[in-house]
PDB file of C-alpha atoms in Angstrom:
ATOM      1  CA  UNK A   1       4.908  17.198 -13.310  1.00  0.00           C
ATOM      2  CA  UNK A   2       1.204  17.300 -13.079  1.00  0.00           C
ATOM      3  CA  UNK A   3       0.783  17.154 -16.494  1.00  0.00           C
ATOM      4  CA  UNK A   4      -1.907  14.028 -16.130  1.00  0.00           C
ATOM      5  CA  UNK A   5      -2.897  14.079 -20.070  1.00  0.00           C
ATOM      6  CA  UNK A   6       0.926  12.485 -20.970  1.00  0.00           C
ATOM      7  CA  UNK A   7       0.935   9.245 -21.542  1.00  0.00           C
ATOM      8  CA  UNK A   8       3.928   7.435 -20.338  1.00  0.00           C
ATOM      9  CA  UNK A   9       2.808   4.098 -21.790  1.00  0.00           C
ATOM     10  CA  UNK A  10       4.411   6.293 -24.762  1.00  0.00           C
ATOM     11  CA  UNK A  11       7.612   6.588 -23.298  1.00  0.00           C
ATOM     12  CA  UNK A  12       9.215   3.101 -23.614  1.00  0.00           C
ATOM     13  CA  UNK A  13      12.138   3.234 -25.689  1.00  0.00           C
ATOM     14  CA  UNK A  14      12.258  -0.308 -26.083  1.00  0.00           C
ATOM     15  CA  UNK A  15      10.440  -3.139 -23.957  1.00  0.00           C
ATOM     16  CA  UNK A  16      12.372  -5.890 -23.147  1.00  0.00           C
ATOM     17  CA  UNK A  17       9.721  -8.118 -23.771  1.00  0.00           C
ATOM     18  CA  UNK A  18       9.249  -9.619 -20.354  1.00  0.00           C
ATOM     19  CA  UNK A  19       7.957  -7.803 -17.299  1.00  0.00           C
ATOM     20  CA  UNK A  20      10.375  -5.156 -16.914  1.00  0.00           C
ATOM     21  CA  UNK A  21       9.981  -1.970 -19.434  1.00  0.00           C
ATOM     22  CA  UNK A  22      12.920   0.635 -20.090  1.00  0.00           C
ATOM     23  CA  UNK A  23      11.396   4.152 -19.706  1.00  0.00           C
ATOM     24  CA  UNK A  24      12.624   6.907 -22.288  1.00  0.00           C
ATOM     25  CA  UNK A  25      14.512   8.045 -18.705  1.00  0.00           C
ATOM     26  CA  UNK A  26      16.822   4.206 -19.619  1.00  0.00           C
ATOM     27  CA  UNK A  27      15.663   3.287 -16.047  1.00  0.00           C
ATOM     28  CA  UNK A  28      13.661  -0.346 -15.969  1.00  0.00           C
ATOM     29  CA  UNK A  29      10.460  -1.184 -14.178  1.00  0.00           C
ATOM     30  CA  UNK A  30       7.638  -3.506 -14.443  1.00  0.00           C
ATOM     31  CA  UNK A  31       5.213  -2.806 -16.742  1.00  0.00           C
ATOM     32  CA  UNK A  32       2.399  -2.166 -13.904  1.00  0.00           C
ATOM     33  CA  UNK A  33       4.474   1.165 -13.117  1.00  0.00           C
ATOM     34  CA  UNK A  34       4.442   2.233 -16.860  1.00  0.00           C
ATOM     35  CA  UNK A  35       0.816   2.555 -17.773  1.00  0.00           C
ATOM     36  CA  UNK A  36       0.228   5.753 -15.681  1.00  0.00           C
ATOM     37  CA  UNK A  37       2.473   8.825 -14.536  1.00  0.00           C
ATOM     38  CA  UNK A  38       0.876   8.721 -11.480  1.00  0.00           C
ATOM     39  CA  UNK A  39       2.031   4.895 -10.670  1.00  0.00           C
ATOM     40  CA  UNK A  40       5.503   5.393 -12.457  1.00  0.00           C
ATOM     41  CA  UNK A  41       5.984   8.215  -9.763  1.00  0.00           C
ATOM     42  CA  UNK A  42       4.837   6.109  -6.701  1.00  0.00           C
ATOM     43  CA  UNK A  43       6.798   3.329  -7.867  1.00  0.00           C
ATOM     44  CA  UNK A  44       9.771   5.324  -8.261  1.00  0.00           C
ATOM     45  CA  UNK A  45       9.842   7.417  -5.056  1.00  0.00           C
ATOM     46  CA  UNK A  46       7.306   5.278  -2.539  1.00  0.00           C
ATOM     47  CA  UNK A  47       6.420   1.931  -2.798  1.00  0.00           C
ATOM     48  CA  UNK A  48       8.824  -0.660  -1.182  1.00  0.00           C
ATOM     49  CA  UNK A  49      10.575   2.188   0.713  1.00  0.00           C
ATOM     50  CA  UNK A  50      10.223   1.838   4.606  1.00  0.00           C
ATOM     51  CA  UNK A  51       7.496   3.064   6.574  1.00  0.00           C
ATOM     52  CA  UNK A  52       8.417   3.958  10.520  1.00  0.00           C
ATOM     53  CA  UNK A  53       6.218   6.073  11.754  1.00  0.00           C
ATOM     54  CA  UNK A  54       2.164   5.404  13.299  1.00  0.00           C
ATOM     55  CA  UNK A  55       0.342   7.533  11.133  1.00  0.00           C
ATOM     56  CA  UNK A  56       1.953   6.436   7.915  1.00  0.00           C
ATOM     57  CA  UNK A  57       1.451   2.768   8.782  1.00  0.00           C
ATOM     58  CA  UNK A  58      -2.323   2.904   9.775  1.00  0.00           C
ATOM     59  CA  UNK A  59      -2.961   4.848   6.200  1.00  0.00           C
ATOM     60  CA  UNK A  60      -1.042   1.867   4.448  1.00  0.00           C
ATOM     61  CA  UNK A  61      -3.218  -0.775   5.925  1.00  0.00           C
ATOM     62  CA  UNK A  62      -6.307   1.602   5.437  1.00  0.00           C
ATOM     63  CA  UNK A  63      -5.505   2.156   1.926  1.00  0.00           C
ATOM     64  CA  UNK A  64      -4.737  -1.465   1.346  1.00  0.00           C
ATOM     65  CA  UNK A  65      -8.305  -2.685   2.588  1.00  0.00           C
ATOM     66  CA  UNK A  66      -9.955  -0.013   0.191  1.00  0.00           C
ATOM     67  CA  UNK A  67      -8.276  -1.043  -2.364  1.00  0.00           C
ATOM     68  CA  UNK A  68      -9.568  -4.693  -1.871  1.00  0.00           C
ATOM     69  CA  UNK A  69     -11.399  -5.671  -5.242  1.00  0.00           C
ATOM     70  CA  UNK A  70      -9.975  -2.346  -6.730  1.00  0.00           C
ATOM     71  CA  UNK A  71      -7.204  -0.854  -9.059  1.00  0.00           C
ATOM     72  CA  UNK A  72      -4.388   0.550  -6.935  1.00  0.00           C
ATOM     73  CA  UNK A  73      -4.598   3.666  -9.673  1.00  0.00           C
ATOM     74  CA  UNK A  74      -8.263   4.001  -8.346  1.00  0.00           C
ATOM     75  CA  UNK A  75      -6.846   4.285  -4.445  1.00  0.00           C
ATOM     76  CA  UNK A  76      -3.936   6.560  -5.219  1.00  0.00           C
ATOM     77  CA  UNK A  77      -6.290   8.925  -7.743  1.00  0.00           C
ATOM     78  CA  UNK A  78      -8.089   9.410  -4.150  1.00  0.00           C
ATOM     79  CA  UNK A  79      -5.730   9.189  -1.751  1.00  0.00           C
ATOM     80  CA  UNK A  80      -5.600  13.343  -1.204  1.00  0.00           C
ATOM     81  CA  UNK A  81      -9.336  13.106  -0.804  1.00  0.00           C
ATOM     82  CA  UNK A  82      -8.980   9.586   1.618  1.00  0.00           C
ATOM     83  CA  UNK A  83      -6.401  11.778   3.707  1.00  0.00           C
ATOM     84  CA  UNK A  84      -8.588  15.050   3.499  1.00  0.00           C
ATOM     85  CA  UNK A  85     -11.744  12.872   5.091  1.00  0.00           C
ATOM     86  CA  UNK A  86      -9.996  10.458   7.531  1.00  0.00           C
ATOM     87  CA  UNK A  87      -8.227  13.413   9.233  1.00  0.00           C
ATOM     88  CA  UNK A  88      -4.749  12.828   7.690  1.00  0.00           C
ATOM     89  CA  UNK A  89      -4.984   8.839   9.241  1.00  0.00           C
ATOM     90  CA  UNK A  90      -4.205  10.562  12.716  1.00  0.00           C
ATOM     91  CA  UNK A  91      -4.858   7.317  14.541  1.00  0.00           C
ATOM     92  CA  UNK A  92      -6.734   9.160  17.654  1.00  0.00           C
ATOM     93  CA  UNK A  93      -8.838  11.226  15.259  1.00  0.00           C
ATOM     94  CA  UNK A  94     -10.014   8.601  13.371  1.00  0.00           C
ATOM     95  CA  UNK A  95     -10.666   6.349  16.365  1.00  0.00           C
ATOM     96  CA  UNK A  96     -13.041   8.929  18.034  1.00  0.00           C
ATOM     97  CA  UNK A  97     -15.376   9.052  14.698  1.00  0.00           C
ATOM     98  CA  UNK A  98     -18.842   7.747  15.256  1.00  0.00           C
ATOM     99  CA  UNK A  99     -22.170   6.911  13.626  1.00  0.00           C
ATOM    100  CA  UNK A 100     -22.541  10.628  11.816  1.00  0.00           C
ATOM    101  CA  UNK A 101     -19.183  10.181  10.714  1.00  0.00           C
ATOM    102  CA  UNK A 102     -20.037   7.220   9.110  1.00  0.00           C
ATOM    103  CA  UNK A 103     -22.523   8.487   7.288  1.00  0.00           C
ATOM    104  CA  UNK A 104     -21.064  11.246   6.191  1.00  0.00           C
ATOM    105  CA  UNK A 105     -18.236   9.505   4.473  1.00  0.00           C
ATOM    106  CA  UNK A 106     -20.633   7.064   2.886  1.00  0.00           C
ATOM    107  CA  UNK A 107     -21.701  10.906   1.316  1.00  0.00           C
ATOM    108  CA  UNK A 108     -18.299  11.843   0.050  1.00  0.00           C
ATOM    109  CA  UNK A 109     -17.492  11.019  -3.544  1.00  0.00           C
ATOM    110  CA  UNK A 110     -13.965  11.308  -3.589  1.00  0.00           C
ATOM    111  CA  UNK A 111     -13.348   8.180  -1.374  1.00  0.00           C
ATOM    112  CA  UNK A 112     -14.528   4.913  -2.334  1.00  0.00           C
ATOM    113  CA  UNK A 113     -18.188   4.413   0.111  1.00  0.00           C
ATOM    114  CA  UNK A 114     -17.961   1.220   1.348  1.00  0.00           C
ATOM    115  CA  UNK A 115     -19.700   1.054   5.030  1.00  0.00           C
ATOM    116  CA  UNK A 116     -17.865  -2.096   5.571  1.00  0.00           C
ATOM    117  CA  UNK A 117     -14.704  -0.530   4.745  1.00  0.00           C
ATOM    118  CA  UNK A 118     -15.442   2.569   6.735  1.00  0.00           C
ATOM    119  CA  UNK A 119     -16.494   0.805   9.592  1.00  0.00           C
ATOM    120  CA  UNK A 120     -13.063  -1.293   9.379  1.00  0.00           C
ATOM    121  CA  UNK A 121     -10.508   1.625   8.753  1.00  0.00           C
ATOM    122  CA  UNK A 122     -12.477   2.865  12.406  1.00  0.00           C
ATOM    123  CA  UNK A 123     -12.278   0.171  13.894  1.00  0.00           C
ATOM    124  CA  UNK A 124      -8.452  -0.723  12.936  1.00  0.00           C
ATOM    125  CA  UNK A 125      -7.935   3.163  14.286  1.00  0.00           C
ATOM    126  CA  UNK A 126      -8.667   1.909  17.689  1.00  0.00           C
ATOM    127  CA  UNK A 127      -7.240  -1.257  17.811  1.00  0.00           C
ATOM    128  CA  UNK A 128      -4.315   0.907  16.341  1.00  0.00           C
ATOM    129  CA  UNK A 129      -4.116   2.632  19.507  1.00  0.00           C
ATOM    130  CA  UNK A 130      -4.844  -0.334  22.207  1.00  0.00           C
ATOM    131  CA  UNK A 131      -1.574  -1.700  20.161  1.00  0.00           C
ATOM    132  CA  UNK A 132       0.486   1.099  21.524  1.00  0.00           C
ATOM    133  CA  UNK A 133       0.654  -0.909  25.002  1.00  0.00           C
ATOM    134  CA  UNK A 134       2.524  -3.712  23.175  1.00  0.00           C
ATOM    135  CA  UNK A 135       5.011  -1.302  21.382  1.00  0.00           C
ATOM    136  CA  UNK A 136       3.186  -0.394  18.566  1.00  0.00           C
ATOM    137  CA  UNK A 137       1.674  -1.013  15.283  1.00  0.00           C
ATOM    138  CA  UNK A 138       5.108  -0.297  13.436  1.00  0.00           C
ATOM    139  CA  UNK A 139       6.922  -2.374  15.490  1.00  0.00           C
ATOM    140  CA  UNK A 140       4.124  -5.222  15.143  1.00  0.00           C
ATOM    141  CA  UNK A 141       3.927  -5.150  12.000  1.00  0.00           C
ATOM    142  CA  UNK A 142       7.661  -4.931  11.096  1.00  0.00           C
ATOM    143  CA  UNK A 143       7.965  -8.172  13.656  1.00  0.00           C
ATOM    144  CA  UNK A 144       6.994 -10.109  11.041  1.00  0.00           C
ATOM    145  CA  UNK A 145       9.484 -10.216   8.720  1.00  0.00           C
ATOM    146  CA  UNK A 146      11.156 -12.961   6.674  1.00  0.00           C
ATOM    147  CA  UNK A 147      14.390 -14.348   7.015  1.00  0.00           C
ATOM    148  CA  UNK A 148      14.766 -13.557   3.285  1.00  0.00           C
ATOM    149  CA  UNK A 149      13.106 -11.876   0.827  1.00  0.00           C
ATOM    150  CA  UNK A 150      11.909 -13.082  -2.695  1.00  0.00           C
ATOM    151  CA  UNK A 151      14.072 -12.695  -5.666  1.00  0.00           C
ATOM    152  CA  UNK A 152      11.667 -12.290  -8.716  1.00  0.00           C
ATOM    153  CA  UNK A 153      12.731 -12.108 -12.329  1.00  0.00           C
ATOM    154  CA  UNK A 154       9.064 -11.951 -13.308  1.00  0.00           C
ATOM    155  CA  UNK A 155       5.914 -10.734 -12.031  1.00  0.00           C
ATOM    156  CA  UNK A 156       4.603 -15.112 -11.768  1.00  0.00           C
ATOM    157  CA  UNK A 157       7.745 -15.333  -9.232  1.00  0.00           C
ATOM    158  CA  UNK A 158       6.066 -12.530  -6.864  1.00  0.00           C
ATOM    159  CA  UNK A 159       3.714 -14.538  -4.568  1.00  0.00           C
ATOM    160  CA  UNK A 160       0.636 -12.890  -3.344  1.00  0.00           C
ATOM    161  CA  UNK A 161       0.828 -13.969  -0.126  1.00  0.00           C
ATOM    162  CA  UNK A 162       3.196 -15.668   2.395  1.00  0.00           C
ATOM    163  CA  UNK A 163       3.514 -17.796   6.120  1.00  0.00           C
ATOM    164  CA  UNK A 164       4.464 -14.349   7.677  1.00  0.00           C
ATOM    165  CA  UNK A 165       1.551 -12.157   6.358  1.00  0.00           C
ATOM    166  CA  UNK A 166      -0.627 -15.193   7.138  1.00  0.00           C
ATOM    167  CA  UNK A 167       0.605 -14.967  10.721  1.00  0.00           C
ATOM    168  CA  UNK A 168       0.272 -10.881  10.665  1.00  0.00           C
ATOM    169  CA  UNK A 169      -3.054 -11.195   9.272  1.00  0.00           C
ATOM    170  CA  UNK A 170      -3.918 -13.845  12.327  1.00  0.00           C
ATOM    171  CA  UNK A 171      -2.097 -11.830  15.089  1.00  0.00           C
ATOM    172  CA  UNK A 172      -3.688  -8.840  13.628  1.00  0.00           C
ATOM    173  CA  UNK A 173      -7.490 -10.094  13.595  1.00  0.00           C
ATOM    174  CA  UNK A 174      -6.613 -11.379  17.135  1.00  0.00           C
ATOM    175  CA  UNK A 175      -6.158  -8.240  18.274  1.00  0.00           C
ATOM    176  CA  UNK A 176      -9.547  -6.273  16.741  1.00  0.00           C
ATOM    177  CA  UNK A 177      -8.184  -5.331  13.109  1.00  0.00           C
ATOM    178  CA  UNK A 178     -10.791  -6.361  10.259  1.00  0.00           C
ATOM    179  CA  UNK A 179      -9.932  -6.409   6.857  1.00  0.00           C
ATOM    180  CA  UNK A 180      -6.302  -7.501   7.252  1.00  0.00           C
ATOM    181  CA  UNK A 181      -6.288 -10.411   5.556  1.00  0.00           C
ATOM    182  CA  UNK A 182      -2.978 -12.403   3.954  1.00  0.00           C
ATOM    183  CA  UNK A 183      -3.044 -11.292   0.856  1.00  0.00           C
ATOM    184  CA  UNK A 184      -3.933  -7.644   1.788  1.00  0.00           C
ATOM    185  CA  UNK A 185      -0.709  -7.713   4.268  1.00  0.00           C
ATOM    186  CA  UNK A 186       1.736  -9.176   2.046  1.00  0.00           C
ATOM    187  CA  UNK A 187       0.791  -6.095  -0.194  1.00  0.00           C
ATOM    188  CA  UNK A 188       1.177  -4.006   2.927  1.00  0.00           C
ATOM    189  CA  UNK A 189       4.636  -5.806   3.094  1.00  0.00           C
ATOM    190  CA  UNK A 190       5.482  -5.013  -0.231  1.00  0.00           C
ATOM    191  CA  UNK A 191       4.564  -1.145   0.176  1.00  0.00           C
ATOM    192  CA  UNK A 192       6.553  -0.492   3.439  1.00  0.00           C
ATOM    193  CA  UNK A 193       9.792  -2.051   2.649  1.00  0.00           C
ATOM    194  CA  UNK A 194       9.259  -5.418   4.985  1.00  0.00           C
ATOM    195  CA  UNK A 195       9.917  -7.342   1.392  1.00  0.00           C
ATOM    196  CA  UNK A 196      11.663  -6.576  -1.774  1.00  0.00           C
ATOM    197  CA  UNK A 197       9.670  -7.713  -4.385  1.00  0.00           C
ATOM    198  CA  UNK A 198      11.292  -5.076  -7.160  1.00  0.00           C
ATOM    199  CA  UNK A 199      11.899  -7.385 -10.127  1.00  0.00           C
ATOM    200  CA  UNK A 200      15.274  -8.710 -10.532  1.00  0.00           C
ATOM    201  CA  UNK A 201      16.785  -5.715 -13.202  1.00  0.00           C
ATOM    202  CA  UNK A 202      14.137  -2.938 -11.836  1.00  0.00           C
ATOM    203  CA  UNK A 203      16.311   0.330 -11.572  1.00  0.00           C
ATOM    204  CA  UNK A 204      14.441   0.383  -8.218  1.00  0.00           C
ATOM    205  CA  UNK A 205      15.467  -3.518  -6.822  1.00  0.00           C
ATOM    206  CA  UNK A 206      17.299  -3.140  -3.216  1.00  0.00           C
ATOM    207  CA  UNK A 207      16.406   1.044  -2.637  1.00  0.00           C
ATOM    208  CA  UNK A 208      15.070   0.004   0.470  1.00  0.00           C
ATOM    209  CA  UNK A 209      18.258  -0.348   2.539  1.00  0.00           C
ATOM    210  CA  UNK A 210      16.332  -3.467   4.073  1.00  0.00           C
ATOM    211  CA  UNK A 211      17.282  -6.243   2.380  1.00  0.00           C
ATOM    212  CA  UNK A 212      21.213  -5.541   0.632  1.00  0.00           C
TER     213      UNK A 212
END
C-alpha cells in the first residue's frame, strides 16, 4: 500500500496469546510479522517461498550476512538501495568490483558500510561463479536439505541452526564463501523454502509446495 505511517501492530483483532497473532485480515502469523507493514508483506508473499534462480540466491546469502548483528526490518528498509549498489546481485557484476568499489560503498548511506561485509558479499560473488562448474549455487545449496522439516507451535520450537546448515556453512567456507556461517544459513534455509519453519496455525504454514 505504501502507506508506511499505518501501524499494523494496530490491526490485531484479537491475539491469541501465544506466538501467532490474527490480523484484522482473520489470517494468523507470528507476532515478528505484525509489528511492521513492511515485514507483514514479506512474510506474507516472500519469505519461506522457494528461491531457483542464481541471482536471487546470491542476494539471499548477501542479505543474510548484512543482516548479521542487525534487525531484518533494518536489511529489508535497504534492500532497494543494497540492489541499486551491488548491481541488482548480478553475480558477474559484483565479482568484477574492486578496491574503488569498495570504497565507494563504504560512502553510500543507504546500505549498511561494513568493509568486512563488503569485502565478503565480493568475495562470495566469485566463489558464486567458480560454483557454476559443480552445478551451481542453487543446486548446492538446495543439496542440503533435511529429510524433514521442523514442526513448530512456537517461536522456542524454531531452532536457529541445524546439522545441515552446519554442513552448508562448512562446504560453503570450503569452497571461498565468508560469512556463511550455521546460523546465518539456516536463516537462508528458512527464507528460500529449504525448511518450513511457519508456525504450526500460521495462515502461511506449507505455501511452499516443498514440504506437504
Amino acid at each position: 500500500s505504501g502507506d508506511t505511517s499505518h501501524d499494523t501492530s494496530r490491526d490485531t483483532s484479537h491475539d491469541t496469546g501465544g506466538d501467532l497473532v490474527v490480523g484484522d485480515d482473520g489470517l494468523a502469523r507470528p507476532r515478528w510479522a505484525t509489528t511492521d507493514l513492511l515485514l507483514r508483506e514479506y512474510y506474507d508473499t516472500e519469505w519461506g517461498m522457494p528461491v531457483r534462480d542464481e541471482q536471487g540466491m546470491f542476494e539471499r546469502i548477501s542479505l543474510e550476512a548484512f543482516q548479521s548483528g542487525l534487525s531484518w526490518l533494518t536489511i529489508l528498509r535497504k534492500r532497494e538501495a543494497f540492489r541499486a549498489a551491488f548491481a541488482g546481485f548480478g553475480p558477474e557484476a559484483v565479482a568484477a568490483f574492486g578496491e574503488e568499489d569498495v570504497a565507494r560503498l563504504l560512502t553510500d548511506p543507504g546500505i549498511v558500510r561494513n568493509r568486512r561485509k563488503i569485502e565478503a558479499t565480493i568475495r562470495n560473488a566469485r566463489a558464486t561463479l567458480a560454483l557454476r562448474a559443480e552445478g551451481g549455487l542453487v543446486e548446492f545449496v538446495w543439496s542440503f536439505g533435511p529429510a524433514r522439516t521442523p514442526a513448530p507451535r512456537s517461536m522456542a520450537d524454531v531452532p536457529t541452526r541445524s546439522p545441515e546448515s552446519t554442513a552448508l556453512a562448512a562446504a560453503l567456507k570450503a569452497r571461498g564463501f565468508a560469512h556463511v556461517g550455521p546460523t546465518t544459513m539456516y536463516a537462508l534455509m528458512e527464507a528460500v523454502g529449504i525448511v518450513d519453519t511457519h508456525l504450526l496455525g500460521s495462515h502461511r504454514r506449507g505455501t511452499s509446495g516443498v514440504w506437504t
